[in-house]
Short mmCIF file of N, CA and C in Angstrom, two decimals:
data_model
loop_
_atom_site.label_atom_id
_atom_site.label_comp_id
_atom_site.label_asym_id
_atom_site.label_seq_id
_atom_site.Cartn_x
_atom_site.Cartn_y
_atom_site.Cartn_z
N MET A 1 -12.08 -53.12 78.96
CA MET A 1 -11.30 -53.29 77.86
C MET A 1 -11.87 -54.29 76.78
N ILE A 2 -12.48 -55.40 77.34
CA ILE A 2 -13.08 -56.31 76.41
C ILE A 2 -14.28 -55.61 75.75
N PHE A 3 -14.98 -54.75 76.44
CA PHE A 3 -16.11 -54.05 75.90
C PHE A 3 -15.73 -53.12 74.71
N LYS A 4 -14.59 -52.55 74.88
CA LYS A 4 -14.04 -51.53 73.89
C LYS A 4 -13.72 -52.34 72.61
N ILE A 5 -13.17 -53.56 72.76
CA ILE A 5 -12.79 -54.35 71.65
C ILE A 5 -14.09 -54.78 70.90
N LEU A 6 -15.06 -55.21 71.66
CA LEU A 6 -16.27 -55.74 71.08
C LEU A 6 -16.99 -54.64 70.31
N LYS A 7 -17.00 -53.37 70.94
CA LYS A 7 -17.70 -52.21 70.40
C LYS A 7 -17.01 -51.84 69.10
N ARG A 8 -15.63 -51.89 69.09
CA ARG A 8 -14.88 -51.50 67.85
C ARG A 8 -15.09 -52.54 66.83
N LEU A 9 -15.17 -53.84 67.16
CA LEU A 9 -15.52 -54.86 66.15
C LEU A 9 -16.89 -54.68 65.53
N SER A 10 -17.85 -54.46 66.41
CA SER A 10 -19.20 -54.33 65.86
C SER A 10 -19.33 -53.10 65.02
N GLU A 11 -18.64 -52.00 65.34
CA GLU A 11 -18.67 -50.81 64.55
C GLU A 11 -18.04 -51.02 63.23
N GLY A 12 -16.84 -51.77 63.26
CA GLY A 12 -16.11 -52.06 62.02
C GLY A 12 -17.00 -53.03 61.12
N TYR A 13 -17.71 -53.91 61.81
CA TYR A 13 -18.59 -54.83 61.06
C TYR A 13 -19.65 -54.12 60.34
N HIS A 14 -20.33 -53.18 60.95
CA HIS A 14 -21.45 -52.42 60.37
C HIS A 14 -20.76 -51.49 59.23
N LYS A 15 -19.65 -50.92 59.55
CA LYS A 15 -19.01 -50.06 58.52
C LYS A 15 -18.66 -50.91 57.32
N ALA A 16 -18.20 -52.15 57.49
CA ALA A 16 -17.82 -52.96 56.38
C ALA A 16 -19.10 -53.38 55.52
N ILE A 17 -20.22 -53.66 56.21
CA ILE A 17 -21.43 -53.94 55.44
C ILE A 17 -21.85 -52.84 54.63
N LEU A 18 -21.89 -51.59 55.28
CA LEU A 18 -22.21 -50.39 54.46
C LEU A 18 -21.26 -50.13 53.37
N ALA A 19 -19.97 -50.37 53.69
CA ALA A 19 -18.90 -50.12 52.67
C ALA A 19 -19.09 -51.03 51.46
N GLN A 20 -19.37 -52.33 51.76
CA GLN A 20 -19.54 -53.22 50.66
C GLN A 20 -20.52 -52.74 49.60
N LYS A 21 -21.71 -52.19 50.18
CA LYS A 21 -22.75 -51.73 49.26
C LYS A 21 -22.27 -50.67 48.36
N SER A 22 -21.57 -49.62 48.91
CA SER A 22 -21.19 -48.53 48.24
C SER A 22 -19.88 -48.68 47.55
N THR A 23 -19.03 -49.65 48.07
CA THR A 23 -17.71 -49.86 47.58
C THR A 23 -17.73 -50.52 46.21
N LYS A 24 -18.72 -51.36 45.97
CA LYS A 24 -18.84 -52.06 44.69
C LYS A 24 -18.81 -51.09 43.53
N LYS A 25 -19.56 -50.04 43.61
CA LYS A 25 -19.62 -48.96 42.58
C LYS A 25 -18.30 -48.24 42.53
N HIS A 26 -17.88 -47.86 43.70
CA HIS A 26 -16.61 -47.10 43.84
C HIS A 26 -15.43 -47.92 43.28
N PHE A 27 -15.44 -49.18 43.67
CA PHE A 27 -14.28 -50.05 43.26
C PHE A 27 -14.24 -50.15 41.71
N ALA A 28 -15.39 -50.34 41.12
CA ALA A 28 -15.49 -50.46 39.69
C ALA A 28 -14.97 -49.16 39.05
N LYS A 29 -15.35 -47.98 39.53
CA LYS A 29 -14.83 -46.76 38.98
C LYS A 29 -13.37 -46.65 39.17
N SER A 30 -12.89 -46.93 40.33
CA SER A 30 -11.42 -46.81 40.58
C SER A 30 -10.68 -47.83 39.70
N LEU A 31 -11.24 -48.98 39.56
CA LEU A 31 -10.57 -50.01 38.72
C LEU A 31 -10.49 -49.58 37.27
N GLN A 32 -11.56 -48.98 36.74
CA GLN A 32 -11.49 -48.41 35.38
C GLN A 32 -10.52 -47.32 35.17
N SER A 33 -10.51 -46.37 36.26
CA SER A 33 -9.51 -45.32 36.19
C SER A 33 -8.09 -45.77 36.20
N ALA A 34 -7.97 -46.83 36.98
CA ALA A 34 -6.51 -47.43 37.18
C ALA A 34 -6.13 -48.06 35.81
N LEU A 35 -7.10 -48.65 35.12
CA LEU A 35 -6.77 -49.37 33.85
C LEU A 35 -6.49 -48.26 32.76
N LYS A 36 -7.20 -47.23 32.83
CA LYS A 36 -6.99 -46.14 31.82
C LYS A 36 -5.56 -45.55 31.96
N ARG A 37 -5.03 -45.52 33.18
CA ARG A 37 -3.68 -44.95 33.39
C ARG A 37 -2.75 -45.99 32.79
#
């Protein structure tokens, strides 16, 4: 059970790091489109 939690946390951590790199561009685009509305 503890191993599942740790595995889930590590996976989420890696996804968060990868997401931060790609999300900066995506966030800027979504923010611009939201402001246009």
